Amino acid sequence: MRIAVYPGSFDPITNGHLDIIERALKVFDKVIVAILINPTKKGLFSAEERVELIKKVTKDLDNVEVESFEGLLVDFLEKKETNIIIKGLRAVSDFEYEFQMALMNNKLNSNVETVFMMTSAEYSFLSSSSVKQVAFFDGSVEGLIPSMIIGDLKEKVRKVKEAEQDGSK
Ligand code: PNS
């Protein structure tokens, strides 16, 4: 069975990420979406919340698992008994960073292969950080993230703004 790990921050998952998951399922038997728990970078959603959001949007897809991980990606791969990383490439600007990570992972474990998939053109401009900015300034995120999590994003942004206001009182 060919298992691929699709790692990332997914804060939150976008339609671009979902597109990569769906396309990876055409090539691999199982895709494990792996959310990095990064203690030094506080995200909008907690790792547990991101897991739940991704589970929600992939519930109708067979052969997708969602997990969080800490530490090195190559160690997570070993735990999952696979050597394949899936990454999405949006534009040339992604290349340098992704190339560096792929080489580093291969250096850490020479068995590890990174497979790049091209993001569909319609999502090539999309990133979690731009989605968050749009949401914070009350723009429409319709078509940017799966519609079933738009409510979750709006609610989270509302809570964060509320907390900020309380803090400045
Ligand atoms: O969505 P992102 O933030 O571009 O994802 C980055 C991620 C999670 C794939 C990357 O930071 C990662 O693999 N971190 C785990 C630590 C690690 O293995 N580092 C060595 C490779 S550079």
PDB file of C-alpha atoms and ligand atoms in Angstrom:
ATOM      1  CA  MET A   1       0.000   0.000   0.000  1.00  0.00           C
ATOM      2  CA  ARG A   2       1.376   3.400  -1.003  1.00  0.00           C
ATOM      3  CA  ILE A   3       0.989   5.874   1.828  1.00  0.00           C
ATOM      4  CA  ALA A   4       1.860   9.553   1.446  1.00  0.00           C
ATOM      5  CA  VAL A   5       2.167  12.131   4.191  1.00  0.00           C
ATOM      6  CA  TYR A   6       0.954  15.644   3.403  1.00  0.00           C
ATOM      7  CA  PRO A   7       2.498  17.926   6.037  1.00  0.00           C
ATOM      8  CA  GLY A   8       1.814  21.545   6.799  1.00  0.00           C
ATOM      9  CA  SER A   9       0.503  24.166   9.171  1.00  0.00           C
ATOM     10  CA  PHE A  10      -3.031  24.208   7.719  1.00  0.00           C
ATOM     11  CA  ASP A  11      -4.056  27.259   9.765  1.00  0.00           C
ATOM     12  CA  PRO A  12      -6.695  26.892   8.387  1.00  0.00           C
ATOM     13  CA  ILE A  13      -7.005  24.359   5.550  1.00  0.00           C
ATOM     14  CA  THR A  14      -7.786  26.104   2.230  1.00  0.00           C
ATOM     15  CA  ASN A  15      -9.374  24.929  -0.996  1.00  0.00           C
ATOM     16  CA  GLY A  16      -5.839  24.770  -2.394  1.00  0.00           C
ATOM     17  CA  HIS A  17      -4.850  22.214   0.284  1.00  0.00           C
ATOM     18  CA  LEU A  18      -8.030  20.216  -0.302  1.00  0.00           C
ATOM     19  CA  ASP A  19      -7.294  20.165  -4.030  1.00  0.00           C
ATOM     20  CA  ILE A  20      -3.843  18.673  -3.326  1.00  0.00           C
ATOM     21  CA  ILE A  21      -5.336  16.021  -1.005  1.00  0.00           C
ATOM     22  CA  GLU A  22      -7.874  15.007  -3.654  1.00  0.00           C
ATOM     23  CA  ARG A  23      -5.268  14.852  -6.393  1.00  0.00           C
ATOM     24  CA  ALA A  24      -2.812  12.918  -4.198  1.00  0.00           C
ATOM     25  CA  LEU A  25      -5.523  10.287  -3.634  1.00  0.00           C
ATOM     26  CA  LYS A  26      -5.413   9.542  -7.354  1.00  0.00           C
ATOM     27  CA  VAL A  27      -1.766   8.573  -7.030  1.00  0.00           C
ATOM     28  CA  PHE A  28      -1.543   7.098  -3.522  1.00  0.00           C
ATOM     29  CA  ASP A  29      -3.659   4.540  -1.654  1.00  0.00           C
ATOM     30  CA  LYS A  30      -3.751   6.585   1.516  1.00  0.00           C
ATOM     31  CA  VAL A  31      -2.964  10.208   2.405  1.00  0.00           C
ATOM     32  CA  ILE A  32      -2.100  11.157   5.960  1.00  0.00           C
ATOM     33  CA  VAL A  33      -2.538  14.880   6.539  1.00  0.00           C
ATOM     34  CA  ALA A  34       0.040  15.818   9.171  1.00  0.00           C
ATOM     35  CA  ILE A  35      -0.328  19.060  11.093  1.00  0.00           C
ATOM     36  CA  LEU A  36       2.823  20.414  12.660  1.00  0.00           C
ATOM     37  CA  ILE A  37       2.520  21.274  16.347  1.00  0.00           C
ATOM     38  CA  ASN A  38       4.799  24.290  16.514  1.00  0.00           C
ATOM     39  CA  PRO A  39       5.279  25.572  20.077  1.00  0.00           C
ATOM     40  CA  THR A  40       7.187  28.647  18.838  1.00  0.00           C
ATOM     41  CA  LYS A  41       4.517  29.799  16.387  1.00  0.00           C
ATOM     42  CA  LYS A  42       1.106  30.523  17.817  1.00  0.00           C
ATOM     43  CA  GLY A  43      -1.471  30.047  15.130  1.00  0.00           C
ATOM     44  CA  LEU A  44      -5.052  31.202  14.872  1.00  0.00           C
ATOM     45  CA  PHE A  45      -6.404  27.693  15.464  1.00  0.00           C
ATOM     46  CA  SER A  46      -4.841  25.207  17.899  1.00  0.00           C
ATOM     47  CA  ALA A  47      -3.428  21.975  16.449  1.00  0.00           C
ATOM     48  CA  GLU A  48      -6.462  20.063  17.804  1.00  0.00           C
ATOM     49  CA  GLU A  49      -8.852  22.508  16.163  1.00  0.00           C
ATOM     50  CA  ARG A  50      -7.002  22.207  12.838  1.00  0.00           C
ATOM     51  CA  VAL A  51      -7.246  18.417  13.037  1.00  0.00           C
ATOM     52  CA  GLU A  52     -11.006  18.708  13.597  1.00  0.00           C
ATOM     53  CA  LEU A  53     -11.449  21.172  10.715  1.00  0.00           C
ATOM     54  CA  ILE A  54      -9.557  18.924   8.301  1.00  0.00           C
ATOM     55  CA  LYS A  55     -11.473  15.848   9.486  1.00  0.00           C
ATOM     56  CA  LYS A  56     -14.690  17.725   8.838  1.00  0.00           C
ATOM     57  CA  VAL A  57     -13.794  18.697   5.265  1.00  0.00           C
ATOM     58  CA  THR A  58     -12.349  15.280   4.338  1.00  0.00           C
ATOM     59  CA  LYS A  59     -15.060  13.141   5.957  1.00  0.00           C
ATOM     60  CA  ASP A  60     -16.426  12.041   2.582  1.00  0.00           C
ATOM     61  CA  LEU A  61     -13.010  11.110   1.219  1.00  0.00           C
ATOM     62  CA  ASP A  62     -11.938   7.523   1.679  1.00  0.00           C
ATOM     63  CA  ASN A  63      -8.363   6.820   2.668  1.00  0.00           C
ATOM     64  CA  VAL A  64      -7.561  10.135   4.338  1.00  0.00           C
ATOM     65  CA  GLU A  65      -6.237  10.263   7.896  1.00  0.00           C
ATOM     66  CA  VAL A  66      -5.578  13.411   9.872  1.00  0.00           C
ATOM     67  CA  GLU A  67      -3.003  13.652  12.634  1.00  0.00           C
ATOM     68  CA  SER A  68      -0.779  16.180  14.315  1.00  0.00           C
ATOM     69  CA  PHE A  69       2.942  15.702  14.892  1.00  0.00           C
ATOM     70  CA  GLU A  70       5.777  17.229  16.836  1.00  0.00           C
ATOM     71  CA  GLY A  71       9.462  17.228  15.956  1.00  0.00           C
ATOM     72  CA  LEU A  72      10.981  16.113  12.700  1.00  0.00           C
ATOM     73  CA  LEU A  73       8.822  15.155   9.742  1.00  0.00           C
ATOM     74  CA  VAL A  74      11.190  12.282   8.860  1.00  0.00           C
ATOM     75  CA  ASP A  75      10.547  10.751  12.296  1.00  0.00           C
ATOM     76  CA  PHE A  76       6.802  10.989  11.757  1.00  0.00           C
ATOM     77  CA  LEU A  77       7.209   9.278   8.379  1.00  0.00           C
ATOM     78  CA  GLU A  78       9.110   6.447  10.006  1.00  0.00           C
ATOM     79  CA  LYS A  79       6.371   6.030  12.606  1.00  0.00           C
ATOM     80  CA  LYS A  80       3.830   5.814   9.798  1.00  0.00           C
ATOM     81  CA  GLU A  81       6.033   3.337   7.917  1.00  0.00           C
ATOM     82  CA  THR A  82       6.266   5.384   4.758  1.00  0.00           C
ATOM     83  CA  ASN A  83       8.905   7.436   2.968  1.00  0.00           C
ATOM     84  CA  ILE A  84       6.772   9.709   0.809  1.00  0.00           C
ATOM     85  CA  ILE A  85       6.027  13.386   1.424  1.00  0.00           C
ATOM     86  CA  ILE A  86       3.463  15.215  -0.700  1.00  0.00           C
ATOM     87  CA  LYS A  87       3.835  18.936  -1.199  1.00  0.00           C
ATOM     88  CA  GLY A  88       1.866  21.414  -3.267  1.00  0.00           C
ATOM     89  CA  LEU A  89       3.662  23.955  -5.416  1.00  0.00           C
ATOM     90  CA  ARG A  90       1.756  27.119  -6.236  1.00  0.00           C
ATOM     91  CA  ALA A  91       4.340  29.170  -8.041  1.00  0.00           C
ATOM     92  CA  VAL A  92       8.041  29.522  -8.723  1.00  0.00           C
ATOM     93  CA  SER A  93       8.278  31.521  -5.498  1.00  0.00           C
ATOM     94  CA  ASP A  94       7.438  28.365  -3.494  1.00  0.00           C
ATOM     95  CA  PHE A  95      10.203  26.447  -5.171  1.00  0.00           C
ATOM     96  CA  GLU A  96      13.283  27.620  -3.270  1.00  0.00           C
ATOM     97  CA  TYR A  97      11.822  26.980   0.191  1.00  0.00           C
ATOM     98  CA  GLU A  98      10.337  23.636  -0.822  1.00  0.00           C
ATOM     99  CA  PHE A  99      13.538  22.562  -2.581  1.00  0.00           C
ATOM    100  CA  GLN A 100      15.515  23.337   0.567  1.00  0.00           C
ATOM    101  CA  MET A 101      13.099  21.358   2.762  1.00  0.00           C
ATOM    102  CA  ALA A 102      13.047  18.400   0.372  1.00  0.00           C
ATOM    103  CA  LEU A 103      16.858  18.266   0.346  1.00  0.00           C
ATOM    104  CA  MET A 104      17.044  18.578   4.124  1.00  0.00           C
ATOM    105  CA  ASN A 105      14.543  15.772   4.637  1.00  0.00           C
ATOM    106  CA  ASN A 106      16.434  13.612   2.172  1.00  0.00           C
ATOM    107  CA  LYS A 107      19.673  14.405   4.003  1.00  0.00           C
ATOM    108  CA  LEU A 108      18.084  13.388   7.316  1.00  0.00           C
ATOM    109  CA  ASN A 109      16.822  10.149   5.774  1.00  0.00           C
ATOM    110  CA  SER A 110      18.026   9.218   2.292  1.00  0.00           C
ATOM    111  CA  ASN A 111      14.996   6.966   1.835  1.00  0.00           C
ATOM    112  CA  VAL A 112      12.621   9.901   1.960  1.00  0.00           C
ATOM    113  CA  GLU A 113      11.193  11.196  -1.313  1.00  0.00           C
ATOM    114  CA  THR A 114       9.210  14.413  -1.738  1.00  0.00           C
ATOM    115  CA  VAL A 115       6.588  14.391  -4.479  1.00  0.00           C
ATOM    116  CA  PHE A 116       5.425  17.785  -5.683  1.00  0.00           C
ATOM    117  CA  MET A 117       2.002  18.345  -7.115  1.00  0.00           C
ATOM    118  CA  MET A 118       1.046  21.513  -8.943  1.00  0.00           C
ATOM    119  CA  THR A 119      -1.779  23.399  -7.304  1.00  0.00           C
ATOM    120  CA  SER A 120      -4.664  24.106  -9.695  1.00  0.00           C
ATOM    121  CA  ALA A 121      -4.312  27.507 -11.331  1.00  0.00           C
ATOM    122  CA  GLU A 122      -7.523  28.718  -9.710  1.00  0.00           C
ATOM    123  CA  TYR A 123      -5.920  28.351  -6.254  1.00  0.00           C
ATOM    124  CA  SER A 124      -2.419  29.503  -7.140  1.00  0.00           C
ATOM    125  CA  PHE A 125      -2.870  32.807  -5.283  1.00  0.00           C
ATOM    126  CA  LEU A 126      -4.258  31.207  -2.151  1.00  0.00           C
ATOM    127  CA  SER A 127      -2.540  30.894   1.229  1.00  0.00           C
ATOM    128  CA  SER A 128      -3.749  30.386   4.798  1.00  0.00           C
ATOM    129  CA  SER A 129      -2.234  33.714   5.836  1.00  0.00           C
ATOM    130  CA  SER A 130      -4.024  35.670   3.108  1.00  0.00           C
ATOM    131  CA  VAL A 131      -7.292  33.926   4.028  1.00  0.00           C
ATOM    132  CA  LYS A 132      -6.794  34.992   7.667  1.00  0.00           C
ATOM    133  CA  GLN A 133      -6.157  38.592   6.627  1.00  0.00           C
ATOM    134  CA  VAL A 134      -9.300  38.670   4.503  1.00  0.00           C
ATOM    135  CA  ALA A 135     -11.316  37.194   7.392  1.00  0.00           C
ATOM    136  CA  PHE A 136      -9.917  39.664   9.939  1.00  0.00           C
ATOM    137  CA  PHE A 137     -10.936  42.591   7.762  1.00  0.00           C
ATOM    138  CA  ASP A 138     -14.395  41.102   7.170  1.00  0.00           C
ATOM    139  CA  GLY A 139     -13.833  40.258   3.504  1.00  0.00           C
ATOM    140  CA  SER A 140     -15.515  37.278   1.892  1.00  0.00           C
ATOM    141  CA  VAL A 141     -13.654  33.970   2.146  1.00  0.00           C
ATOM    142  CA  GLU A 142     -16.226  32.257  -0.063  1.00  0.00           C
ATOM    143  CA  GLY A 143     -14.426  29.973  -2.515  1.00  0.00           C
ATOM    144  CA  LEU A 144     -11.147  30.285  -0.604  1.00  0.00           C
ATOM    145  CA  ILE A 145     -11.784  27.712   2.112  1.00  0.00           C
ATOM    146  CA  PRO A 146     -14.305  24.850   2.169  1.00  0.00           C
ATOM    147  CA  SER A 147     -17.761  26.327   2.789  1.00  0.00           C
ATOM    148  CA  MET A 148     -18.442  24.037   5.750  1.00  0.00           C
ATOM    149  CA  ILE A 149     -15.658  25.693   7.782  1.00  0.00           C
ATOM    150  CA  ILE A 150     -16.388  29.325   6.910  1.00  0.00           C
ATOM    151  CA  GLY A 151     -18.532  29.558  10.064  1.00  0.00           C
ATOM    152  CA  ASP A 152     -15.679  28.173  12.199  1.00  0.00           C
ATOM    153  CA  LEU A 153     -13.258  30.758  10.807  1.00  0.00           C
ATOM    154  CA  LYS A 154     -15.663  33.655  11.321  1.00  0.00           C
ATOM    155  CA  GLU A 155     -16.387  32.525  14.870  1.00  0.00           C
ATOM    156  CA  LYS A 156     -12.683  32.217  15.690  1.00  0.00           C
ATOM    157  CA  VAL A 157     -11.907  35.660  14.262  1.00  0.00           C
ATOM    158  CA  ARG A 158     -14.807  37.122  16.262  1.00  0.00           C
ATOM    159  CA  LYS A 159     -13.444  35.563  19.482  1.00  0.00           C
ATOM    160  CA  VAL A 160      -9.911  36.793  18.832  1.00  0.00           C
ATOM    161  CA  LYS A 161     -11.166  40.334  18.159  1.00  0.00           C
ATOM    162  CA  GLU A 162     -13.311  40.199  21.298  1.00  0.00           C
ATOM    163  CA  ALA A 163     -10.314  39.095  23.376  1.00  0.00           C
ATOM    164  CA  GLU A 164      -8.212  41.895  21.871  1.00  0.00           C
ATOM    165  CA  GLN A 165     -10.872  44.463  22.780  1.00  0.00           C
ATOM    166  CA  ASP A 166     -11.166  43.134  26.321  1.00  0.00           C
ATOM    167  CA  GLY A 167      -7.384  43.278  26.634  1.00  0.00           C
ATOM    168  CA  SER A 168      -7.223  46.926  25.618  1.00  0.00           C
ATOM    169  CA  LYS A 169      -9.923  48.054  28.053  1.00  0.00           C
TER     170      LYS A 169
HETATM  171  O1  PNS B   1       2.508  24.723   5.787  1.00  0.00           O
HETATM  172  P1  PNS B   1       3.964  24.967   6.092  1.00  0.00           P
HETATM  173  O2  PNS B   1       4.075  25.907   7.285  1.00  0.00           O
HETATM  174  O3  PNS B   1       4.749  25.430   4.901  1.00  0.00           O
HETATM  175  O4  PNS B   1       4.570  23.538   6.544  1.00  0.00           O
HETATM  176  C1  PNS B   1       5.914  23.412   6.919  1.00  0.00           C
HETATM  177  C2  PNS B   1       6.225  22.001   7.445  1.00  0.00           C
HETATM  178  C3  PNS B   1       5.297  21.620   8.588  1.00  0.00           C
HETATM  179  C4  PNS B   1       6.065  21.012   6.316  1.00  0.00           C
HETATM  180  C5  PNS B   1       7.709  22.015   7.916  1.00  0.00           C
HETATM  181  O5  PNS B   1       7.896  23.105   8.758  1.00  0.00           O
HETATM  182  C6  PNS B   1       8.136  20.749   8.642  1.00  0.00           C
HETATM  183  O6  PNS B   1       8.218  19.698   8.059  1.00  0.00           O
HETATM  184  N1  PNS B   1       8.428  20.885   9.955  1.00  0.00           N
HETATM  185  C7  PNS B   1       8.823  19.789  10.806  1.00  0.00           C
HETATM  186  C8  PNS B   1      10.265  19.950  11.280  1.00  0.00           C
HETATM  187  C9  PNS B   1      11.237  19.305  10.311  1.00  0.00           C
HETATM  188  O7  PNS B   1      11.133  18.143   9.971  1.00  0.00           O
HETATM  189  N2  PNS B   1      12.211  20.098   9.818  1.00  0.00           N
HETATM  190  C10 PNS B   1      13.230  19.626   8.916  1.00  0.00           C
HETATM  191  C11 PNS B   1      12.877  19.871   7.455  1.00  0.00           C
HETATM  192  S1  PNS B   1      13.238  21.517   6.974  1.00  0.00           S
END
